[in-house]
CSV table of C-alpha atoms in Angstrom, one decimal:
chain,number,residue,atom,x,y,z
A,1,GLU,CA,80.2,-129.7,-57.0
A,2,ILE,CA,81.6,-127.5,-58.6
A,3,VAL,CA,84.2,-127.4,-61.3
A,4,LEU,CA,87.1,-125.8,-62.0
A,5,THR,CA,88.4,-125.6,-65.1
A,6,GLN,CA,92.1,-124.1,-65.4
A,7,SER,CA,93.6,-122.0,-68.8
A,8,PRO,CA,95.8,-123.0,-70.8
A,9,GLY,CA,96.8,-126.3,-69.8
A,10,THR,CA,100.6,-125.7,-70.5
A,11,LEU,CA,102.5,-121.8,-70.5
A,12,SER,CA,105.6,-121.2,-72.2
A,13,LEU,CA,107.2,-118.3,-71.3
A,14,SER,CA,111.2,-116.8,-70.6
A,15,PRO,CA,112.0,-115.8,-67.2
A,16,GLY,CA,111.6,-111.9,-67.6
A,17,GLU,CA,107.9,-112.1,-69.2
A,18,ARG,CA,104.7,-111.7,-68.0
A,19,ALA,CA,102.3,-115.2,-66.9
A,20,THR,CA,99.0,-115.2,-66.7
A,21,LEU,CA,97.0,-117.9,-66.1
A,22,SER,CA,93.6,-118.5,-66.3
A,23,CYS,CA,90.8,-120.5,-63.3
A,24,ARG,CA,87.3,-120.5,-64.2
A,25,ALA,CA,84.5,-122.2,-62.3
A,26,SER,CA,81.2,-124.2,-63.4
A,27,GLN,CA,78.6,-121.6,-60.9
A,28,THR,CA,80.1,-118.5,-58.3
A,29,VAL,CA,82.1,-119.0,-56.3
A,30,LYS,CA,81.1,-117.5,-52.5
A,31,THR,CA,82.9,-115.2,-51.2
A,32,ASN,CA,85.8,-115.7,-53.6
A,33,TYR,CA,86.7,-118.5,-51.6
A,34,LEU,CA,89.8,-119.0,-54.3
A,35,ALA,CA,93.0,-120.1,-53.7
A,36,TRP,CA,96.3,-121.1,-55.9
A,37,TYR,CA,99.3,-123.2,-55.3
A,38,GLN,CA,102.3,-124.2,-56.6
A,39,GLN,CA,104.1,-126.9,-56.8
A,40,LYS,CA,107.1,-128.3,-58.6
A,41,PRO,CA,108.5,-132.0,-59.5
A,42,GLY,CA,108.5,-133.7,-56.0
A,43,GLN,CA,107.4,-131.4,-54.1
A,44,ALA,CA,104.1,-130.2,-51.9
A,45,PRO,CA,102.2,-127.6,-52.8
A,46,ARG,CA,102.9,-124.3,-51.5
A,47,LEU,CA,100.4,-121.7,-51.1
A,48,LEU,CA,100.6,-118.9,-53.2
A,49,ILE,CA,96.9,-116.6,-52.9
A,50,TYR,CA,94.3,-117.4,-51.0
A,51,GLY,CA,91.2,-115.2,-50.8
A,52,ALA,CA,91.6,-115.0,-54.3
A,53,SER,CA,94.2,-112.1,-53.9
A,54,SER,CA,95.4,-112.3,-50.2
A,55,ARG,CA,99.1,-113.6,-50.9
A,56,ALA,CA,100.6,-115.8,-48.0
A,57,THR,CA,103.2,-115.4,-45.8
A,58,GLY,CA,106.8,-114.8,-47.4
A,59,ILE,CA,105.3,-115.3,-50.9
A,60,PRO,CA,106.8,-112.6,-53.9
A,61,ASP,CA,104.7,-109.3,-54.8
A,62,ARG,CA,105.4,-110.5,-57.9
A,63,PHE,CA,102.5,-112.4,-57.9
A,64,SER,CA,98.9,-111.7,-57.8
A,65,GLY,CA,95.7,-112.9,-57.4
A,66,SER,CA,91.9,-111.4,-59.2
A,67,GLY,CA,89.1,-111.9,-59.7
A,68,SER,CA,85.8,-112.9,-58.2
A,69,GLY,CA,82.0,-115.0,-58.6
A,70,THR,CA,82.9,-118.0,-61.3
A,71,ASP,CA,87.1,-115.3,-63.0
A,72,PHE,CA,89.6,-115.5,-61.3
A,73,THR,CA,93.3,-115.3,-62.5
A,74,LEU,CA,96.9,-115.2,-61.3
A,75,THR,CA,99.2,-113.0,-62.3
A,76,ILE,CA,103.6,-113.6,-62.2
A,77,SER,CA,104.3,-110.3,-63.4
A,78,ARG,CA,107.9,-110.8,-64.1
A,79,LEU,CA,109.0,-114.3,-63.6
A,80,GLU,CA,111.9,-115.5,-62.5
A,81,PRO,CA,113.9,-118.7,-63.2
A,82,GLU,CA,111.9,-121.1,-59.7
A,83,ASP,CA,108.2,-120.2,-61.1
A,84,PHE,CA,108.7,-122.3,-64.1
A,85,ALA,CA,106.4,-125.1,-61.3
A,86,VAL,CA,102.6,-126.3,-62.3
A,87,TYR,CA,99.2,-124.2,-60.4
A,88,TYR,CA,96.4,-124.9,-59.3
A,89,CYS,CA,93.7,-123.1,-58.1
A,90,GLN,CA,91.6,-124.5,-55.4
A,91,GLN,CA,87.9,-123.4,-54.3
A,92,PHE,CA,86.4,-124.0,-50.7
A,93,ILE,CA,82.8,-124.8,-49.8
A,94,ASP,CA,81.7,-124.1,-46.4
A,95,SER,CA,78.8,-126.7,-45.4
A,96,PRO,CA,79.9,-129.0,-45.4
A,97,PRO,CA,83.5,-128.4,-46.0
A,98,THR,CA,84.4,-129.3,-49.2
A,99,TYR,CA,87.8,-128.3,-51.4
A,100,THR,CA,87.6,-128.7,-54.7
A,101,PHE,CA,91.2,-128.3,-56.7
A,102,GLY,CA,91.7,-127.4,-60.7
A,103,GLN,CA,94.1,-129.5,-63.4
A,104,GLY,CA,96.0,-127.4,-62.7
A,105,THR,CA,98.3,-124.9,-65.3
A,106,LYS,CA,102.2,-126.4,-66.0
A,107,LEU,CA,104.2,-123.0,-66.5
A,108,GLU,CA,107.0,-124.0,-68.8
A,109,ILE,CA,110.4,-122.2,-69.6
A,110,LYS,CA,110.4,-121.3,-73.6
B,1,GLN,CA,109.2,-123.5,-37.8
B,2,VAL,CA,106.0,-125.8,-39.3
B,3,HIS,CA,106.8,-128.9,-40.1
B,4,LEU,CA,104.6,-131.9,-41.1
B,5,VAL,CA,105.9,-135.5,-41.3
B,6,GLU,CA,103.9,-138.5,-43.2
B,7,SER,CA,104.6,-141.7,-42.9
B,8,GLY,CA,102.6,-145.4,-43.6
B,9,GLY,CA,103.2,-145.8,-47.1
B,10,GLY,CA,103.8,-148.7,-48.5
B,11,VAL,CA,102.6,-151.4,-51.5
B,12,VAL,CA,99.0,-152.9,-50.6
B,13,GLN,CA,96.3,-155.6,-51.9
B,14,PRO,CA,93.5,-154.5,-53.5
B,15,GLY,CA,90.0,-154.6,-50.3
B,16,ARG,CA,93.1,-154.5,-47.9
B,17,SER,CA,93.6,-151.5,-45.1
B,18,LEU,CA,96.5,-149.3,-43.9
B,19,ARG,CA,96.5,-146.4,-42.1
B,20,LEU,CA,99.0,-143.4,-42.6
B,21,SER,CA,99.8,-140.8,-39.7
B,22,CYS,CA,101.4,-137.9,-40.3
B,23,GLU,CA,103.6,-136.1,-36.3
B,24,GLY,CA,103.6,-132.0,-36.4
B,25,SER,CA,106.2,-129.7,-35.2
B,26,GLY,CA,106.6,-126.2,-34.6
B,27,PHE,CA,103.4,-125.0,-34.2
B,28,PRO,CA,101.1,-125.4,-31.5
B,29,PHE,CA,99.0,-128.4,-33.3
B,30,ARG,CA,95.9,-128.4,-30.5
B,31,SER,CA,94.8,-125.4,-32.0
B,32,TYR,CA,94.9,-126.3,-35.9
B,33,GLY,CA,92.4,-128.6,-38.2
B,34,MET,CA,94.1,-131.1,-40.3
B,35,HIS,CA,93.8,-132.1,-43.5
B,36,TRP,CA,95.2,-135.5,-45.9
B,37,VAL,CA,94.9,-134.8,-50.1
B,38,ARG,CA,96.3,-136.9,-52.6
B,39,GLN,CA,97.7,-137.3,-56.0
B,40,ALA,CA,97.8,-139.6,-58.1
B,41,PRO,CA,101.2,-140.6,-60.1
B,42,GLY,CA,101.3,-137.6,-62.4
B,43,LYS,CA,97.6,-136.6,-61.7
B,44,GLY,CA,96.2,-133.0,-60.0
B,45,LEU,CA,95.0,-133.0,-56.4
B,46,GLU,CA,92.3,-134.0,-54.5
B,47,TRP,CA,91.1,-133.6,-50.8
B,48,VAL,CA,90.7,-136.7,-49.1
B,49,ALA,CA,89.0,-135.4,-45.5
B,50,VAL,CA,89.7,-132.5,-42.5
B,51,ILE,CA,89.6,-132.8,-38.9
B,52,ARG,CA,88.5,-130.2,-36.9
B,53,ASN,CA,91.1,-129.0,-33.9
B,54,ASP,CA,89.4,-130.5,-30.8
B,55,GLY,CA,88.7,-133.9,-33.5
B,56,SER,CA,84.7,-133.0,-33.0
B,57,GLN,CA,83.7,-133.2,-36.8
B,58,LYS,CA,85.3,-134.6,-39.5
B,59,TYR,CA,83.8,-134.6,-43.6
B,60,TYR,CA,85.3,-136.4,-46.0
B,61,ALA,CA,84.8,-136.8,-49.8
B,62,ASP,CA,82.6,-138.8,-51.9
B,63,SER,CA,86.1,-141.0,-53.4
B,64,VAL,CA,86.6,-142.2,-49.9
B,65,LYS,CA,83.4,-141.8,-47.4
B,66,GLY,CA,82.6,-144.8,-46.2
B,67,ARG,CA,85.9,-146.0,-46.7
B,68,PHE,CA,88.8,-144.3,-45.4
B,69,THR,CA,88.2,-142.3,-41.5
B,70,ILE,CA,90.1,-139.3,-40.1
B,71,SER,CA,91.5,-139.5,-36.1
B,72,ARG,CA,94.1,-137.1,-33.9
B,73,ASP,CA,95.7,-137.6,-31.0
B,74,ASN,CA,96.8,-133.9,-29.9
B,75,SER,CA,98.9,-135.3,-26.5
B,76,LYS,CA,101.4,-136.6,-30.2
B,77,ASN,CA,100.6,-134.3,-32.1
B,78,THR,CA,99.9,-136.9,-34.6
B,79,VAL,CA,97.0,-136.8,-37.5
B,80,TYR,CA,96.1,-139.9,-39.1
B,81,LEU,CA,94.1,-141.8,-42.4
B,82,GLU,CA,92.6,-145.3,-41.5
B,83,MET,CA,92.2,-146.7,-44.8
B,84,ASN,CA,89.9,-150.1,-45.9
B,85,SER,CA,88.4,-151.8,-48.9
B,86,LEU,CA,91.4,-150.5,-50.6
B,87,ARG,CA,90.8,-150.0,-54.8
B,88,ALA,CA,93.8,-149.2,-57.1
B,89,GLU,CA,92.5,-146.0,-57.6
B,90,ASP,CA,93.5,-144.8,-54.4
B,91,THR,CA,97.1,-145.4,-55.6
B,92,ALA,CA,98.9,-141.6,-54.8
B,93,VAL,CA,101.0,-139.7,-52.6
B,94,TYR,CA,98.8,-138.8,-49.7
B,95,PHE,CA,100.3,-135.5,-48.2
B,96,CYS,CA,99.1,-133.9,-44.5
B,97,ALA,CA,98.2,-130.5,-44.6
B,98,ARG,CA,97.5,-127.9,-41.3
B,99,ASP,CA,94.6,-126.2,-41.8
B,100,PHE,CA,95.0,-122.1,-41.8
B,101,VAL,CA,91.7,-120.0,-40.7
B,102,VAL,CA,91.1,-116.8,-41.7
B,103,VAL,CA,88.1,-114.8,-40.2
B,104,THR,CA,86.9,-112.2,-42.9
B,105,VAL,CA,85.6,-108.7,-42.6
B,106,THR,CA,81.5,-110.8,-43.2
B,107,MET,CA,82.6,-112.9,-40.3
B,108,ASP,CA,83.2,-115.4,-42.5
B,109,LYS,CA,85.5,-118.2,-42.7
B,110,GLU,CA,87.8,-119.1,-45.4
B,111,SER,CA,89.5,-122.4,-44.6
B,112,TRP,CA,92.8,-123.3,-47.4
B,113,PHE,CA,96.3,-125.4,-46.6
B,114,ASP,CA,98.8,-123.4,-45.8
B,115,SER,CA,101.6,-126.2,-44.9
B,116,TRP,CA,102.0,-129.1,-46.6
B,117,GLY,CA,104.5,-132.2,-45.2
B,118,GLN,CA,106.4,-134.4,-48.6
B,119,GLY,CA,103.7,-136.8,-48.8
B,120,THR,CA,103.7,-141.1,-48.4
B,121,LEU,CA,103.1,-143.1,-51.3
B,122,VAL,CA,100.0,-145.6,-51.3
B,123,VAL,CA,100.3,-147.8,-54.3
B,124,VAL,CA,97.3,-150.8,-55.2
B,125,SER,CA,98.0,-152.9,-56.4
B,126,SER,CA,98.2,-157.1,-56.8
């Protein structure tokens, strides 16, 4: 079983700043099977990035994903007020299908 | 526009059963696999189960295997989660999510959760 560890647990930044969120896997993630989700309080998660670096439909280009192997990064280039939320990374194993989430990073307003 | 609506949550005693439903609209329901994902109060996300578009294949997290059953009725655009032998640790908001399959240039199939319902709360307590 692959364990995903996200860091930091909480990130305090101001609007306009750049946010860098990390997700480290305990084993190599095959073929960049990694996604990022955003969740605001009381809401369902929203898919931001899949395949490590592809933006989902309707996601602004200030969100970008990178990385491979065991180390992945979500970058938000210039924070907007609506970006403050909890972010989860998630990996997928295809045989048999298994999905695992990281514990989340809370992005809060400084 | 994709719309997923869960129902069936509530308070149930340990050891009892509960069935959740998720009705989809705004997309060709029978063409998509569907997932259940849960979130315990104040905690992170945990994948529970997936069912293929035609119901032919079903997979479960180890934590629910043998106790939960996922099924679907494409004539009703609905996916179900039958939960038996419920435990306190099953207390969570249960989300249904659409399976978004991406075929890569190397012909691998990626699977993600691209649309979610708002969730239904299940509380297991005596």
